[in-house]
PDB file of C-alpha atoms and ligand atoms in Angstrom:
ATOM      1  CA  MET A 193     -39.926 -31.172 148.057  1.00 65.00           C
ATOM      2  CA  SER A 194     -42.599 -29.680 145.788  1.00 84.00           C
ATOM      3  CA  LEU A 195     -43.524 -27.268 148.609  1.00 85.00           C
ATOM      4  CA  LEU A 196     -39.915 -26.120 148.689  1.00 86.00           C
ATOM      5  CA  ILE A 197     -39.946 -25.485 144.919  1.00 89.00           C
ATOM      6  CA  ILE A 198     -43.202 -23.504 145.220  1.00 88.00           C
ATOM      7  CA  ALA A 199     -41.692 -21.459 148.060  1.00 88.00           C
ATOM      8  CA  ILE A 200     -38.551 -20.723 145.992  1.00 89.00           C
ATOM      9  CA  ILE A 201     -40.633 -19.668 142.958  1.00 89.00           C
ATOM     10  CA  ALA A 202     -42.854 -17.441 145.150  1.00 89.00           C
ATOM     11  CA  ALA A 203     -39.778 -15.854 146.754  1.00 89.00           C
ATOM     12  CA  ALA A 204     -38.245 -15.253 143.308  1.00 89.00           C
ATOM     13  CA  ILE A 205     -41.452 -13.590 142.069  1.00 89.00           C
ATOM     14  CA  ILE A 206     -41.695 -11.364 145.168  1.00 87.00           C
ATOM     15  CA  PHE A 207     -38.013 -10.436 144.767  1.00 82.00           C
ATOM     16  CA  ALA A 208     -38.503  -9.555 141.082  1.00 83.00           C
ATOM     17  CA  VAL A 209     -41.584  -7.439 141.856  1.00 81.00           C
ATOM     18  CA  LEU A 210     -39.677  -5.581 144.590  1.00 81.00           C
ATOM     19  CA  ILE A 211     -36.739  -4.923 142.254  1.00 79.00           C
ATOM     20  CA  ILE A 212     -39.092  -3.569 139.556  1.00 74.00           C
ATOM     21  CA  TYR A 213     -40.892  -1.440 142.166  1.00 72.00           C
ATOM     22  CA  PHE A 214     -37.606   0.084 143.361  1.00 71.00           C
ATOM     23  CA  ILE A 215     -36.403   0.737 139.797  1.00 72.00           C
ATOM     24  CA  PHE A 216     -39.585   2.722 139.097  1.00 71.00           C
ATOM     25  CA  PHE A 217     -39.511   4.404 142.502  1.00 70.00           C
ATOM     26  CA  PHE A 218     -35.914   5.643 142.058  1.00 69.00           C
ATOM     27  CA  ASN A 219     -36.595   6.556 138.433  1.00 67.00           C
ATOM     28  CA  PHE A 220     -39.481   8.763 139.601  1.00 69.00           C
ATOM     29  CA  VAL A 221     -37.500  10.294 142.482  1.00 66.00           C
ATOM     30  CA  PHE A 222     -34.283  11.024 140.592  1.00 67.00           C
ATOM     31  CA  LEU A 223     -35.523  11.782 137.065  1.00 66.00           C
ATOM     32  CA  GLY A 224     -38.671  13.661 138.006  1.00 68.00           C
ATOM     33  CA  HIS A 225     -42.313  12.794 137.666  1.00 69.00           C
ATOM     34  CA  ASN A 226     -43.738  11.401 134.482  1.00 74.00           C
ATOM     35  CA  LEU A 227     -47.388  12.275 134.975  1.00 83.00           C
ATOM     36  CA  PRO A 228     -49.301  12.004 131.726  1.00 87.00           C
ATOM     37  CA  THR A 229     -51.489  14.715 130.259  1.00 94.00           C
ATOM     38  CA  GLY A 230     -54.991  14.514 131.719  1.00 93.00           C
ATOM     39  CA  LYS A 231     -58.020  13.478 129.677  1.00 94.00           C
ATOM     40  CA  GLU A 232     -59.500  17.011 129.680  1.00 94.00           C
ATOM     41  CA  ALA A 233     -56.286  18.576 128.357  1.00 96.00           C
ATOM     42  CA  GLN A 234     -55.935  15.807 125.795  1.00 97.00           C
ATOM     43  CA  GLY A 235     -59.493  16.461 124.583  1.00 97.00           C
ATOM     44  CA  LEU A 236     -58.684  20.162 124.173  1.00 97.00           C
ATOM     45  CA  VAL A 237     -55.474  19.401 122.256  1.00 98.00           C
ATOM     46  CA  GLU A 238     -57.471  17.098 119.960  1.00 98.00           C
ATOM     47  CA  LYS A 239     -60.125  19.775 119.448  1.00 97.00           C
ATOM     48  CA  PHE A 240     -57.401  22.319 118.643  1.00 97.00           C
ATOM     49  CA  LEU A 241     -55.755  20.009 116.087  1.00 98.00           C
ATOM     50  CA  VAL A 242     -59.101  19.398 114.366  1.00 98.00           C
ATOM     51  CA  SER A 243     -60.157  23.051 114.260  1.00 97.00           C
ATOM     52  CA  ASN A 244     -56.730  24.116 112.958  1.00 97.00           C
ATOM     53  CA  GLY A 245     -56.477  21.405 110.286  1.00 97.00           C
ATOM     54  CA  LYS A 246     -53.433  19.765 111.912  1.00 97.00           C
ATOM     55  CA  THR A 247     -54.601  16.146 112.130  1.00 97.00           C
ATOM     56  CA  ASN A 248     -51.980  14.940 109.639  1.00 96.00           C
ATOM     57  CA  ALA A 249     -49.201  17.317 110.661  1.00 97.00           C
ATOM     58  CA  ASN A 250     -45.686  16.651 111.986  1.00 98.00           C
ATOM     59  CA  PHE A 251     -46.271  16.574 115.750  1.00 98.00           C
ATOM     60  CA  ILE A 252     -43.542  16.452 118.411  1.00 98.00           C
ATOM     61  CA  ASP A 253     -44.187  15.515 122.040  1.00 98.00           C
ATOM     62  CA  LEU A 254     -41.221  17.008 123.908  1.00 98.00           C
ATOM     63  CA  GLY A 255     -40.723  14.922 127.059  1.00 96.00           C
ATOM     64  CA  CYS A 256     -43.123  12.082 126.280  1.00 96.00           C
ATOM     65  CA  ALA A 257     -42.468   9.951 129.407  1.00 94.00           C
ATOM     66  CA  THR A 258     -43.998   6.472 128.896  1.00 93.00           C
ATOM     67  CA  GLY A 259     -45.926   7.558 125.807  1.00 96.00           C
ATOM     68  CA  ILE A 260     -49.492   7.478 127.157  1.00 96.00           C
ATOM     69  CA  PHE A 261     -50.406  10.820 125.584  1.00 97.00           C
ATOM     70  CA  SER A 262     -48.691  10.213 122.242  1.00 98.00           C
ATOM     71  CA  CYS A 263     -50.227   6.743 121.837  1.00 98.00           C
ATOM     72  CA  ALA A 264     -53.704   8.097 122.657  1.00 97.00           C
ATOM     73  CA  LEU A 265     -53.243  10.902 120.132  1.00 97.00           C
ATOM     74  CA  LYS A 266     -52.126   8.437 117.475  1.00 98.00           C
ATOM     75  CA  GLU A 267     -55.226   6.332 118.092  1.00 97.00           C
ATOM     76  CA  ARG A 268     -57.426   9.406 117.592  1.00 97.00           C
ATOM     77  CA  PHE A 269     -55.473  10.714 114.563  1.00 98.00           C
ATOM     78  CA  PRO A 270     -53.809   7.827 112.701  1.00 97.00           C
ATOM     79  CA  ASN A 271     -52.387  10.214 110.070  1.00 97.00           C
ATOM     80  CA  LEU A 272     -50.663  12.429 112.605  1.00 98.00           C
ATOM     81  CA  ASN A 273     -46.901  11.942 112.230  1.00 98.00           C
ATOM     82  CA  ILE A 274     -45.747  11.805 115.861  1.00 98.00           C
ATOM     83  CA  THR A 275     -42.181  11.983 117.135  1.00 98.00           C
ATOM     84  CA  ALA A 276     -41.940  11.685 120.908  1.00 98.00           C
ATOM     85  CA  ALA A 277     -38.713  12.144 122.856  1.00 98.00           C
ATOM     86  CA  ASP A 278     -37.673  11.674 126.456  1.00 96.00           C
ATOM     87  CA  LYS A 279     -34.206  11.716 128.023  1.00 94.00           C
ATOM     88  CA  ASP A 280     -34.990   8.647 130.131  1.00 91.00           C
ATOM     89  CA  CYS A 281     -34.360   5.371 128.302  1.00 91.00           C
ATOM     90  CA  LEU A 282     -36.524   3.360 130.735  1.00 88.00           C
ATOM     91  CA  ARG A 283     -39.539   5.558 129.981  1.00 91.00           C
ATOM     92  CA  ILE A 284     -38.871   5.275 126.239  1.00 95.00           C
ATOM     93  CA  LEU A 285     -38.559   1.491 126.573  1.00 93.00           C
ATOM     94  CA  LEU A 286     -42.013   1.397 128.177  1.00 92.00           C
ATOM     95  CA  ALA A 287     -43.369   3.797 125.541  1.00 95.00           C
ATOM     96  CA  LYS A 288     -42.080   1.545 122.744  1.00 97.00           C
ATOM     97  CA  LEU A 289     -43.612  -1.482 124.463  1.00 95.00           C
ATOM     98  CA  ARG A 290     -46.935   0.349 124.767  1.00 96.00           C
ATOM     99  CA  ALA A 291     -46.820   1.362 121.084  1.00 97.00           C
ATOM    100  CA  LYS A 292     -46.029  -2.206 120.045  1.00 97.00           C
ATOM    101  CA  LEU A 293     -48.850  -3.705 122.124  1.00 96.00           C
ATOM    102  CA  LEU A 294     -51.394  -1.106 121.009  1.00 97.00           C
ATOM    103  CA  LYS A 295     -50.095  -1.063 117.413  1.00 97.00           C
ATOM    104  CA  ARG A 296     -49.503   2.689 117.388  1.00 97.00           C
ATOM    105  CA  ASP A 297     -46.939   3.923 114.893  1.00 97.00           C
ATOM    106  CA  VAL A 298     -45.186   6.568 117.017  1.00 98.00           C
ATOM    107  CA  ASN A 299     -41.487   7.407 116.632  1.00 98.00           C
ATOM    108  CA  PHE A 300     -40.272   7.189 120.251  1.00 98.00           C
ATOM    109  CA  ILE A 301     -36.681   8.266 120.806  1.00 98.00           C
ATOM    110  CA  THR A 302     -34.386   8.559 123.804  1.00 97.00           C
ATOM    111  CA  LYS A 303     -32.982  12.050 123.499  1.00 97.00           C
ATOM    112  CA  ASN A 304     -32.542  15.240 125.441  1.00 97.00           C
ATOM    113  CA  ILE A 305     -35.104  17.595 123.928  1.00 97.00           C
ATOM    114  CA  PHE A 306     -32.416  20.269 123.629  1.00 98.00           C
ATOM    115  CA  ALA A 307     -30.565  18.055 121.161  1.00 98.00           C
ATOM    116  CA  LEU A 308     -33.668  17.247 119.113  1.00 98.00           C
ATOM    117  CA  ASP A 309     -34.197  18.606 115.599  1.00 97.00           C
ATOM    118  CA  VAL A 310     -37.523  20.462 115.703  1.00 98.00           C
ATOM    119  CA  SER A 311     -37.140  22.258 112.368  1.00 98.00           C
ATOM    120  CA  ARG A 312     -39.744  20.113 110.564  1.00 97.00           C
ATOM    121  CA  ALA A 313     -42.383  20.267 113.317  1.00 98.00           C
ATOM    122  CA  ASP A 314     -45.800  21.752 112.557  1.00 98.00           C
ATOM    123  CA  VAL A 315     -46.992  21.327 116.139  1.00 98.00           C
ATOM    124  CA  VAL A 316     -44.915  20.926 119.308  1.00 98.00           C
ATOM    125  CA  TYR A 317     -46.467  19.837 122.589  1.00 98.00           C
ATOM    126  CA  THR A 318     -44.917  20.313 126.025  1.00 98.00           C
ATOM    127  CA  TYR A 319     -45.947  19.272 129.525  1.00 96.00           C
ATOM    128  CA  LEU A 320     -42.699  20.032 131.303  1.00 95.00           C
ATOM    129  CA  TRP A 321     -41.297  21.584 134.441  1.00 91.00           C
ATOM    130  CA  TYR A 322     -41.124  25.385 134.686  1.00 93.00           C
ATOM    131  CA  SER A 323     -37.311  25.361 134.896  1.00 94.00           C
ATOM    132  CA  VAL A 324     -37.073  23.869 131.391  1.00 96.00           C
ATOM    133  CA  MET A 325     -39.211  26.536 129.749  1.00 97.00           C
ATOM    134  CA  PRO A 326     -36.776  29.527 129.531  1.00 98.00           C
ATOM    135  CA  PRO A 327     -34.045  27.663 127.589  1.00 98.00           C
ATOM    136  CA  LEU A 328     -36.715  25.806 125.587  1.00 98.00           C
ATOM    137  CA  GLU A 329     -38.255  29.111 124.537  1.00 98.00           C
ATOM    138  CA  LYS A 330     -34.887  30.190 123.082  1.00 98.00           C
ATOM    139  CA  LYS A 331     -34.435  26.899 121.223  1.00 98.00           C
ATOM    140  CA  LEU A 332     -37.935  26.835 119.743  1.00 98.00           C
ATOM    141  CA  LEU A 333     -37.871  30.484 118.673  1.00 98.00           C
ATOM    142  CA  ALA A 334     -34.514  29.895 116.977  1.00 98.00           C
ATOM    143  CA  GLU A 335     -35.277  26.548 115.337  1.00 98.00           C
ATOM    144  CA  LEU A 336     -39.001  26.242 114.582  1.00 98.00           C
ATOM    145  CA  LYS A 337     -40.175  27.087 111.085  1.00 98.00           C
ATOM    146  CA  PRO A 338     -42.455  30.099 110.626  1.00 98.00           C
ATOM    147  CA  GLY A 339     -46.083  29.188 111.320  1.00 97.00           C
ATOM    148  CA  ALA A 340     -45.214  26.304 113.651  1.00 98.00           C
ATOM    149  CA  ILE A 341     -47.427  26.010 116.697  1.00 98.00           C
ATOM    150  CA  VAL A 342     -46.462  25.192 120.269  1.00 98.00           C
ATOM    151  CA  ILE A 343     -49.043  23.920 122.732  1.00 98.00           C
ATOM    152  CA  ALA A 344     -47.670  24.233 126.264  1.00 98.00           C
ATOM    153  CA  ASN A 345     -49.593  22.518 129.028  1.00 97.00           C
ATOM    154  CA  GLU A 346     -49.505  24.509 132.289  1.00 94.00           C
ATOM    155  CA  SER A 347     -45.848  25.607 132.285  1.00 95.00           C
ATOM    156  CA  PHE A 348     -45.427  28.576 129.944  1.00 96.00           C
ATOM    157  CA  PHE A 349     -42.607  30.514 128.305  1.00 97.00           C
ATOM    158  CA  PRO A 350     -41.228  33.557 130.150  1.00 97.00           C
ATOM    159  CA  THR A 351     -41.284  36.141 127.327  1.00 97.00           C
ATOM    160  CA  TRP A 352     -42.997  34.597 124.262  1.00 98.00           C
ATOM    161  CA  ARG A 353     -46.618  35.839 124.237  1.00 97.00           C
ATOM    162  CA  PRO A 354     -49.231  33.143 123.614  1.00 98.00           C
ATOM    163  CA  VAL A 355     -51.787  33.773 120.860  1.00 98.00           C
ATOM    164  CA  LYS A 356     -54.394  31.940 122.923  1.00 97.00           C
ATOM    165  CA  VAL A 357     -54.820  30.637 126.465  1.00 96.00           C
ATOM    166  CA  ILE A 358     -57.332  27.867 127.110  1.00 95.00           C
ATOM    167  CA  ASP A 359     -58.616  27.003 130.579  1.00 94.00           C
ATOM    168  CA  ILE A 360     -58.521  23.241 130.977  1.00 94.00           C
ATOM    169  CA  TYR A 361     -61.154  23.327 133.727  1.00 91.00           C
ATOM    170  CA  PRO A 362     -63.208  26.459 132.933  1.00 88.00           C
ATOM    171  CA  GLY A 363     -65.032  28.001 135.867  1.00 82.00           C
ATOM    172  CA  LYS A 364     -62.621  26.568 138.421  1.00 81.00           C
ATOM    173  CA  ASN A 365     -60.265  28.793 140.393  1.00 77.00           C
ATOM    174  CA  ASN A 366     -56.613  28.330 139.439  1.00 73.00           C
ATOM    175  CA  SER A 367     -57.585  26.173 136.486  1.00 76.00           C
ATOM    176  CA  GLU A 368     -54.671  24.618 134.625  1.00 91.00           C
ATOM    177  CA  ARG A 369     -54.193  26.122 131.190  1.00 95.00           C
ATOM    178  CA  LEU A 370     -52.995  25.358 127.693  1.00 97.00           C
ATOM    179  CA  PHE A 371     -50.845  28.106 126.160  1.00 98.00           C
ATOM    180  CA  ILE A 372     -50.872  28.302 122.373  1.00 98.00           C
ATOM    181  CA  TYR A 373     -47.875  29.947 120.675  1.00 98.00           C
ATOM    182  CA  LYS A 374     -47.277  30.624 117.005  1.00 98.00           C
ATOM    183  CA  LYS A 375     -43.792  31.158 115.526  1.00 97.00           C
TER     184      LYS A 375
HETATM  185  C1  LIG B 124     -44.791  15.424 132.940  1.00 63.88           C
HETATM  186  S1  LIG B 124     -43.991  14.295 131.858  1.00 63.88           S
HETATM  187  C2  LIG B 124     -44.950  14.588 130.370  1.00 63.88           C
HETATM  188  C3  LIG B 124     -45.397  13.327 129.673  1.00 63.88           C
HETATM  189  C4  LIG B 124     -46.124  13.503 128.347  1.00 63.88           C
HETATM  190  N1  LIG B 124     -45.630  14.585 127.532  1.00 63.88           N
HETATM  191  C5  LIG B 124     -47.594  13.701 128.568  1.00 63.88           C
HETATM  192  O1  LIG B 124     -48.035  14.830 128.446  1.00 63.88           O
HETATM  193  O2  LIG B 124     -48.303  12.767 128.898  1.00 63.88           O
HETATM  194  C6  LIG B 124     -42.465  15.177 131.528  1.00 63.88           C
HETATM  195  C7  LIG B 124     -41.370  14.323 130.899  1.00 63.88           C
HETATM  196  O3  LIG B 124     -40.404  15.196 130.342  1.00 63.88           O
HETATM  197  C8  LIG B 124     -39.145  14.561 130.403  1.00 63.88           C
HETATM  198  N2  LIG B 124     -38.090  15.581 130.288  1.00 63.88           N
HETATM  199  C9  LIG B 124     -37.853  16.640 131.095  1.00 63.88           C
HETATM  200  N3  LIG B 124     -36.795  17.341 130.652  1.00 63.88           N
HETATM  201  C10 LIG B 124     -36.347  16.710 129.546  1.00 63.88           C
HETATM  202  C11 LIG B 124     -35.276  16.949 128.626  1.00 63.88           C
HETATM  203  N4  LIG B 124     -34.435  17.978 128.769  1.00 63.88           N
HETATM  204  N5  LIG B 124     -35.119  16.098 127.583  1.00 63.88           N
HETATM  205  C12 LIG B 124     -35.952  15.044 127.417  1.00 63.88           C
HETATM  206  N6  LIG B 124     -36.984  14.762 128.258  1.00 63.88           N
HETATM  207  C13 LIG B 124     -37.181  15.588 129.301  1.00 63.88           C
HETATM  208  C14 LIG B 124     -39.151  13.851 131.750  1.00 63.88           C
HETATM  209  O4  LIG B 124     -38.234  12.771 131.752  1.00 63.88           O
HETATM  210  C15 LIG B 124     -40.627  13.417 131.882  1.00 63.88           C
HETATM  211  O5  LIG B 124     -40.777  12.075 131.504  1.00 63.88           O
END
């Protein structure tokens, strides 16, 4: 009898794990990847914020996925006021869980970035697909306040000229880059 109960519990656990696996698998396939910013790029963003006196600025992570980058940034700069948005509610749920567990005060919101108010942002960060960048360029140029900075990781805007381009892996061929824009 007790063996039967153990077998039922084991089957239930395996079933639950499989369900969770498929939810994440389909989320990834249908809503696109949610790869976080790498450690090297994060280090360069941190260095940029320090050298530009932006460690207590209004910072927006556009397309924050599960919040790994935003939570790490908040740990490094507790006075940075971070708003982080993603259109996928499952990713935001995980981001909120992460923030709660790590005690990081980040404002995670489920929202399409094209519907987000960016007018108060001092610094905007993007690590998005190339297809998003042309309409995003129009939105940011229209809505950002003068002096606001955009740090775009790898995918860049089609016509807006960056004020600085930083190689994430200097010395390597086809290094990924950070593009710095100023409104
Ligand atoms: C590569 S991840 C970047 C994660 C995070 N910013 C980081 O650097 O670690 C891109 C995220 O952007 C989100 N995304 C893409 N287009 C979006 C849109 N129009 N509105 C909101 N989120 C969007 C995707 O759901 C995905 O989670």
